[in-house]
Amino acid sequence: MYTLCEMASWAISGRKTSSVHWVLFLVFLFAHECRGFYLPGSYMHTYSTGEPILAKVNSLTSIETELPFSYYSLPYCKPVAGIKKSAENLGELLMGDQIDNSPYRFRMNVNETIYLCTTSPLNEHDVKLLKQRTRDLYQVNMILDNLPAMRFAKQNGVNIQWTGFPVGYTPPQSNDDYIINHLKFRVLVHEYEGSGVEIIGTGEEGLNVISDSDKKKASGFEIVGFEVYPCSVKFNPEVMSKHKMYDNLTSVSCPTEIEKSQIIREQERVSFTYEVEFVKSNIKWPSRWDAYLKMEGARVHWFSILNSLMVIFFLAGIVFVIFLRTVRRDLTRYEELDKEAQAQMNEELSGWKLVVGDVFREPDCSKLLCVMIGDGVQITGMAVVTIVFAALGFMSPASRGMLLTGMIILYLFLGIFAGYVGVRLWRTIKGTSEGWRSVSWLVACFFPGTVFVILTALNFILWGSKSTGAIPISLYFILLSLWFCISVPLTLLGGFLGTQSEPIQYPVRTNQIPREIPARKYPSWLLVLGAGTLPFGTLFIELFFILSSIWLGRFYYVFGFLLVVLLLLVVVCAEVSVVLTYMHLCVEDWRWWWKAFFASGSVALYVFLYSINYLVFDLQSLSGPVSAILYLGYSLIMAIAIMLSTGTIGFLISFYFVHYLFSSVKID
């Protein structure tokens, strides 16, 4: 982060600074303080000693069910002032996050052990719910100063870090379940001294300003780590219930004997306590997320990606070089002949030159093709812009839901390009603007409508399970309003602009009678399906990490890798589609439109099959048909979006190639 003071000093030191620049910088220097800007979600907050810090709780989550539930659906202690929900963005709501206030309250640099509450005797419903959440490995997700609670565990001698802590645990070879009712918090703090810089940032509470002109306000402690060590302790409810909330207790030690742990059964009264320890750390505030973003097996990740990139580039390069040499030889040989020889050659030779009168014949279901191409442009634009911004660091992990929110907003505003491309392709195929309104409406409704139907079906399942992952009715209306008020008008505007632009002129005329396509030994769709394996080869390694971040609760923040993979995927999709189109034209098959689309779009089939493979072999803990249906539903949405995006890339490049190829041939 660079301050305006620093930028001013750089400009002043330049020898060729113009007088206008001098004036501008003098205006800035008149201000007695300089300002630095932080990215959204990365606002720094300093606390003075003894200042209260309030922890928040997010939805309970599990890698076994993928059904989030509210924290207060279980008999936990509630805040004195009542439960208050935090303001959530669109992405958080769609992801099922429900962030509430909690009774956990800390004081900066004050180590203490605190009593919270003792529940009333557990009834049958409470016991059943606690046991079910414990057996399903549900995690409690706490947040302090926008940092998730981190827990360390040992499995097979290896240290593993998790976010959150379990609701309870079941000892091996036991039918009894025990609740986690005592938490040891370890808060890492870094002492910060003011530097005379005014900091403006946007945190989760909105726009905040810290004036550092007064050094007392600037100095303080930053929270750079939040660790939790959970355990189960059986307290005497009669003794504990005499305490009031936030009374100080003597230090509580976690028992090693199972008999001293709090069992979950009817008529049991559970007491909740916690202790907090503040530890000074050398970790600086900008680096506090490093512990969360540290990926296991990073070396394997690097080498796997680089190896995949090298192999795909090598194969694609060989295919493309051979292909260019073949086409160039054909064109050179064809153009060196005189007109009589060309006519004789047309009669004698077979191949792509014989379909010159049919290559631009209108394909089957041309309106559907235009609609899918328009939606593909919209999805591709959304993906590219989002990943570029994320790779540049604008998508902070502290801003929960920001990535999904940004994608939705981008998709809405890119409707103008979808309408333009869809209608212009329609005009090119039909030669007239008639019917452009229906094409624009279908472009606006096709993909969102498909997603809406799938999400509605999944939402009924979530509603039936009383999960916080269910989309509220109010959010449905918000999404529909955004779609109808932003995306639809922009798509119609793009369609109108498409009618005003000139259609792409074909370089050759189309014959009235279609040419007969020679019989083939094998169906062409086998080649189309096989073509999708090459783009999938560039994608599947990164797909594993993305699926792990979604379904196993891991952070995904290697967007630089993802950007490289995306660019490589675009190149490979284009090459595969062009090669397959040329192969079909060489065997006198002029029906290349849909084949060019599905040559690269067929990668979506392999993505969906890989998702099923991931479900069977990597999500073995996923339990119940409801969880499997949710997983497959979301995977289907992802596969459809990938099909439209990659298919559009392949088709547009193939269309340009065919247009260039036949415009290079001299035709009478």
Coordinates of N, CA, C and O in Angstrom, one line a residue, residues 427-526:
R427 N -28.7 -12.5 -36.9 CA -28.8 -11.8 -38.2 C -27.9 -12.3 -39.2 O -28.2 -12.4 -40.4
T428 N -26.7 -12.8 -38.8 CA -25.8 -13.4 -39.8 C -26.3 -14.7 -40.4 O -26.2 -14.9 -41.6
I429 N -26.9 -15.5 -39.5 CA -27.5 -16.8 -40.0 C -28.7 -16.6 -40.9 O -28.9 -17.1 -42.0
K430 N -29.6 -15.7 -40.4 CA -30.9 -15.5 -41.1 C -30.9 -14.5 -42.2 O -31.7 -14.5 -43.1
G431 N -29.9 -13.5 -42.1 CA -29.9 -12.4 -43.1 C -30.9 -11.3 -42.8 O -31.0 -10.4 -43.6
T432 N -31.6 -11.4 -41.7 CA -32.6 -10.4 -41.4 C -32.7 -10.2 -39.9 O -32.3 -11.1 -39.1
S433 N -33.2 -9.1 -39.4 CA -33.4 -8.9 -38.0 C -34.7 -9.4 -37.4 O -34.9 -9.3 -36.2
E434 N -35.5 -9.9 -38.2 CA -36.8 -10.4 -37.8 C -36.7 -11.5 -36.7 O -35.9 -12.4 -36.9
G435 N -37.4 -11.3 -35.6 CA -37.3 -12.3 -34.5 C -36.2 -12.0 -33.5 O -36.0 -12.8 -32.6
W436 N -35.6 -10.8 -33.6 CA -34.5 -10.5 -32.6 C -35.0 -10.4 -31.2 O -34.2 -10.7 -30.3
R437 N -36.2 -9.9 -31.0 CA -36.7 -9.8 -29.7 C -36.8 -11.1 -29.0 O -36.5 -11.2 -27.8
S438 N -37.3 -12.1 -29.7 CA -37.5 -13.5 -29.0 C -36.1 -14.0 -28.7 O -35.9 -14.7 -27.7
V439 N -35.1 -13.8 -29.6 CA -33.7 -14.2 -29.3 C -33.2 -13.5 -28.1 O -32.6 -14.2 -27.2
S440 N -33.4 -12.2 -28.0 CA -32.9 -11.5 -26.8 C -33.5 -12.0 -25.5 O -32.9 -12.2 -24.5
W441 N -34.9 -12.2 -25.5 CA -35.5 -12.7 -24.4 C -35.0 -14.1 -24.0 O -34.9 -14.4 -22.8
L442 N -34.8 -14.9 -25.0 CA -34.3 -16.3 -24.7 C -32.9 -16.2 -24.1 O -32.5 -17.0 -23.2
V443 N -32.1 -15.3 -24.6 CA -30.7 -15.2 -24.1 C -30.8 -14.7 -22.6 O -30.0 -15.2 -21.8
A444 N -31.7 -13.8 -22.3 CA -31.9 -13.3 -20.9 C -32.4 -14.4 -20.0 O -32.2 -14.3 -18.8
C445 N -33.1 -15.4 -20.5 CA -33.9 -16.3 -19.7 C -33.3 -17.7 -19.6 O -33.5 -18.5 -18.7
F446 N -32.5 -18.1 -20.7 CA -32.1 -19.5 -20.8 C -31.2 -20.0 -19.6 O -31.7 -20.9 -18.9
F447 N -30.1 -19.4 -19.4 CA -29.2 -19.9 -18.3 C -29.8 -19.5 -17.0 O -29.8 -20.4 -16.1
P448 N -30.2 -18.3 -16.7 CA -30.8 -18.0 -15.4 C -32.0 -18.8 -15.1 O -32.2 -19.2 -13.9
G449 N -32.8 -19.1 -16.1 CA -34.0 -20.0 -15.9 C -33.6 -21.4 -15.5 O -34.2 -22.0 -14.6
T450 N -32.6 -21.9 -16.2 CA -32.1 -23.3 -15.8 C -31.6 -23.3 -14.4 O -31.9 -24.2 -13.6
V451 N -30.8 -22.3 -14.0 CA -30.3 -22.3 -12.6 C -31.4 -22.1 -11.6 O -31.4 -22.7 -10.6
F452 N -32.4 -21.2 -12.0 CA -33.5 -21.0 -11.1 C -34.3 -22.3 -10.8 O -34.7 -22.6 -9.7
V453 N -34.5 -23.1 -11.9 CA -35.3 -24.4 -11.7 C -34.5 -25.3 -10.8 O -35.1 -25.9 -9.9
I454 N -33.2 -25.4 -11.0 CA -32.4 -26.4 -10.2 C -32.3 -25.9 -8.8 O -32.5 -26.7 -7.8
L455 N -32.0 -24.6 -8.6 CA -31.9 -24.1 -7.2 C -33.3 -24.2 -6.5 O -33.3 -24.4 -5.3
T456 N -34.4 -24.0 -7.2 CA -35.7 -24.1 -6.5 C -35.9 -25.5 -6.0 O -36.4 -25.7 -4.9
A457 N -35.6 -26.5 -6.9 CA -35.7 -27.9 -6.5 C -34.8 -28.2 -5.2 O -35.3 -28.8 -4.3
L458 N -33.6 -27.7 -5.3 CA -32.7 -27.9 -4.1 C -33.2 -27.2 -2.9 O -33.0 -27.6 -1.8
N459 N -33.8 -26.0 -3.1 CA -34.2 -25.2 -2.0 C -35.4 -25.8 -1.2 O -35.5 -25.7 0.0
F460 N -36.2 -26.5 -2.0 CA -37.3 -27.3 -1.3 C -36.7 -28.3 -0.3 O -37.2 -28.6 0.8
I461 N -35.6 -29.0 -0.8 CA -34.9 -30.0 0.1 C -34.4 -29.3 1.3 O -34.5 -29.8 2.4
L462 N -33.7 -28.1 1.1 CA -33.1 -27.4 2.2 C -34.2 -26.9 3.2 O -34.0 -26.9 4.4
W463 N -35.3 -26.4 2.6 CA -36.4 -25.9 3.5 C -36.9 -27.1 4.3 O -37.2 -26.9 5.5
G464 N -37.0 -28.3 3.7 CA -37.5 -29.4 4.5 C -36.6 -29.8 5.6 O -37.0 -30.4 6.6
S465 N -35.3 -29.5 5.4 CA -34.3 -29.9 6.4 C -34.1 -28.8 7.4 O -33.2 -28.9 8.3
K466 N -34.8 -27.6 7.2 CA -34.6 -26.4 8.1 C -33.2 -25.9 8.2 O -32.7 -25.6 9.2
S467 N -32.5 -25.9 7.0 CA -31.1 -25.5 6.9 C -31.0 -24.0 6.6 O -31.9 -23.5 5.9
T468 N -30.0 -23.4 7.2 CA -29.8 -22.0 6.8 C -29.3 -21.8 5.4 O -29.2 -20.7 4.9
G469 N -28.9 -22.9 4.7 CA -28.5 -22.9 3.3 C -29.7 -22.6 2.4 O -29.5 -22.3 1.2
A470 N -30.9 -22.7 2.9 CA -32.1 -22.5 2.1 C -32.2 -21.0 1.8 O -32.0 -20.1 2.6
I471 N -32.5 -20.6 0.5 CA -32.6 -19.3 0.1 C -33.9 -18.7 0.6 O -35.0 -19.2 0.3
P472 N -33.9 -17.6 1.4 CA -35.2 -17.1 1.9 C -36.0 -16.5 0.7 O -35.5 -16.2 -0.4
I473 N -37.3 -16.5 0.9 CA -38.2 -16.0 -0.1 C -37.9 -14.5 -0.4 O -37.9 -14.1 -1.6
S474 N -37.5 -13.7 0.6 CA -37.1 -12.3 0.3 C -35.9 -12.3 -0.7 O -35.9 -11.4 -1.6
L475 N -35.0 -13.2 -0.5 CA -33.8 -13.2 -1.4 C -34.2 -13.6 -2.8 O -33.6 -13.1 -3.8
Y476 N -35.2 -14.5 -2.9 CA -35.7 -14.9 -4.2 C -36.2 -13.6 -5.0 O -35.9 -13.4 -6.1
F477 N -37.0 -12.8 -4.3 CA -37.6 -11.6 -4.9 C -36.4 -10.6 -5.2 O -36.5 -9.9 -6.3
I478 N -35.4 -10.5 -4.4 CA -34.3 -9.6 -4.7 C -33.6 -10.1 -6.0 O -33.3 -9.3 -6.9
L479 N -33.3 -11.4 -6.1 CA -32.6 -11.9 -7.2 C -33.5 -11.7 -8.5 O -32.9 -11.3 -9.6
L480 N -34.8 -12.0 -8.4 CA -35.6 -11.8 -9.5 C -35.7 -10.3 -9.9 O -35.7 -10.0 -11.1
S481 N -35.7 -9.5 -8.9 CA -35.8 -8.0 -9.2 C -34.5 -7.6 -9.9 O -34.5 -6.8 -10.9
L482 N -33.4 -8.0 -9.4 CA -32.1 -7.7 -10.1 C -32.0 -8.2 -11.5 O -31.6 -7.5 -12.4
W483 N -32.5 -9.4 -11.7 CA -32.5 -10.0 -13.0 C -33.4 -9.2 -14.0 O -33.0 -8.9 -15.1
F484 N -34.6 -8.9 -13.5 CA -35.6 -8.3 -14.4 C -35.3 -6.8 -14.6 O -35.6 -6.3 -15.7
C485 N -34.7 -6.2 -13.6 CA -34.5 -4.7 -13.7 C -33.1 -4.4 -14.3 O -33.0 -3.2 -14.8
I486 N -32.2 -5.3 -14.3 CA -30.9 -5.0 -14.8 C -30.5 -5.9 -16.0 O -30.2 -5.4 -17.1
S487 N -30.5 -7.2 -15.8 CA -30.0 -8.1 -16.8 C -30.9 -8.1 -18.0 O -30.4 -8.0 -19.2
V488 N -32.2 -8.2 -17.8 CA -33.2 -8.3 -19.0 C -33.1 -7.0 -19.8 O -33.0 -7.0 -21.1
P489 N -33.2 -5.8 -19.2 CA -33.1 -4.6 -20.1 C -31.8 -4.4 -20.8 O -31.8 -4.0 -22.0
L490 N -30.7 -4.8 -20.1 CA -29.4 -4.7 -20.8 C -29.3 -5.7 -21.9 O -28.7 -5.4 -22.9
T491 N -29.8 -6.9 -21.7 CA -29.8 -7.9 -22.8 C -30.6 -7.4 -24.0 O -30.2 -7.6 -25.1
L492 N -31.8 -6.8 -23.7 CA -32.6 -6.3 -24.8 C -31.9 -5.1 -25.5 O -32.0 -5.0 -26.8
L493 N -31.2 -4.3 -24.7 CA -30.5 -3.2 -25.3 C -29.4 -3.8 -26.2 O -29.1 -3.2 -27.3
G494 N -28.7 -4.8 -25.7 CA -27.6 -5.4 -26.5 C -28.2 -6.0 -27.8 O -27.5 -5.9 -28.8
G495 N -29.4 -6.6 -27.7 CA -30.0 -7.2 -28.9 C -30.3 -6.1 -29.9 O -30.1 -6.3 -31.1
F496 N -30.8 -5.0 -29.4 CA -31.1 -3.8 -30.3 C -29.9 -3.3 -31.0 O -29.9 -3.0 -32.2
L497 N -28.8 -3.2 -30.2 CA -27.5 -2.8 -30.8 C -27.0 -3.8 -31.9 O -26.4 -3.4 -32.9
G498 N -27.4 -5.1 -31.6 CA -27.0 -6.1 -32.6 C -27.7 -6.0 -33.9 O -27.2 -6.3 -35.0
T499 N -29.0 -5.5 -33.8 CA -29.7 -5.3 -35.1 C -29.2 -4.1 -35.8 O -29.4 -4.0 -37.1
Q500 N -28.6 -3.1 -35.2 CA -28.1 -1.9 -35.8 C -26.7 -2.2 -36.5 O -26.3 -1.4 -37.3
S501 N -26.0 -3.2 -36.0 CA -24.7 -3.5 -36.6 C -24.8 -4.3 -37.9 O -25.8 -5.1 -38.0
E502 N -23.8 -4.3 -38.7 CA -23.9 -5.0 -40.0 C -23.7 -6.5 -39.7 O -22.8 -6.9 -38.9
P503 N -24.5 -7.4 -40.3 CA -24.2 -8.8 -40.2 C -22.9 -9.2 -40.8 O -22.5 -8.5 -41.8
I504 N -22.4 -10.3 -40.4 CA -21.1 -10.7 -40.9 C -21.4 -11.3 -42.3 O -22.3 -12.2 -42.5
Q505 N -20.7 -10.8 -43.3 CA -21.0 -11.2 -44.7 C -20.2 -12.5 -45.0 O -19.0 -12.6 -44.7
Y506 N -20.9 -13.5 -45.5 CA -20.3 -14.8 -45.9 C -19.4 -14.6 -47.1 O -19.8 -13.9 -48.1
P507 N -18.2 -15.2 -47.2 CA -17.4 -15.0 -48.4 C -17.8 -15.8 -49.6 O -17.4 -15.6 -50.7
V508 N -18.7 -16.8 -49.4 CA -19.2 -17.6 -50.5 C -20.7 -17.7 -50.5 O -21.3 -17.5 -49.4
R509 N -21.3 -18.0 -51.6 CA -22.7 -18.2 -51.7 C -23.1 -19.6 -51.3 O -22.3 -20.6 -51.5
T510 N -24.3 -19.8 -50.8 CA -24.9 -21.1 -50.4 C -25.8 -21.6 -51.4 O -26.7 -20.9 -51.9
N511 N -25.5 -22.9 -51.8 CA -26.4 -23.5 -52.8 C -27.8 -23.8 -52.3 O -28.0 -23.9 -51.1
Q512 N -28.7 -23.8 -53.3 CA -30.1 -24.1 -52.9 C -30.3 -25.5 -52.4 O -31.1 -25.8 -51.5
I513 N -29.6 -26.4 -53.1 CA -29.8 -27.9 -52.7 C -28.6 -28.3 -51.9 O -27.4 -28.1 -52.3
P514 N -28.8 -28.8 -50.7 CA -27.7 -29.2 -49.9 C -27.0 -30.4 -50.4 O -27.6 -31.3 -51.0
R515 N -25.7 -30.4 -50.2 CA -24.8 -31.5 -50.7 C -25.0 -32.7 -49.8 O -25.1 -32.6 -48.6
E516 N -25.0 -33.9 -50.5 CA -25.1 -35.1 -49.7 C -23.8 -35.4 -49.0 O -22.7 -35.2 -49.5
I517 N -23.9 -35.8 -47.7 CA -22.7 -36.0 -46.9 C -22.3 -37.5 -47.0 O -23.2 -38.4 -46.8
P518 N -21.1 -37.8 -47.4 CA -20.7 -39.2 -47.5 C -20.9 -40.0 -46.2 O -20.7 -39.4 -45.1
A519 N -21.2 -41.3 -46.4 CA -21.3 -42.2 -45.2 C -19.9 -42.3 -44.5 O -18.9 -42.3 -45.2
R520 N -20.0 -42.4 -43.2 CA -18.7 -42.6 -42.4 C -18.7 -43.9 -41.7 O -19.8 -44.5 -41.3
K521 N -17.5 -44.4 -41.4 CA -17.4 -45.7 -40.7 C -17.8 -45.6 -39.3 O -18.2 -46.6 -38.6
Y522 N -17.6 -44.4 -38.7 CA -17.9 -44.3 -37.2 C -18.7 -43.0 -37.1 O -18.5 -42.0 -37.8
P523 N -19.5 -42.9 -36.1 CA -20.3 -41.7 -35.8 C -19.5 -40.5 -35.4 O -18.5 -40.7 -34.7
S524 N -19.8 -39.3 -35.9 CA -19.0 -38.2 -35.7 C -19.0 -37.7 -34.2 O -18.1 -37.1 -33.7
W525 N -20.1 -38.1 -33.5 CA -20.2 -37.6 -32.1 C -19.2 -38.3 -31.2 O -18.8 -37.7 -30.1
L526 N -18.6 -39.4 -31.6 CA -17.5 -40.0 -30.8 C -16.3 -39.1 -30.8 O -15.6 -39.0 -29.8

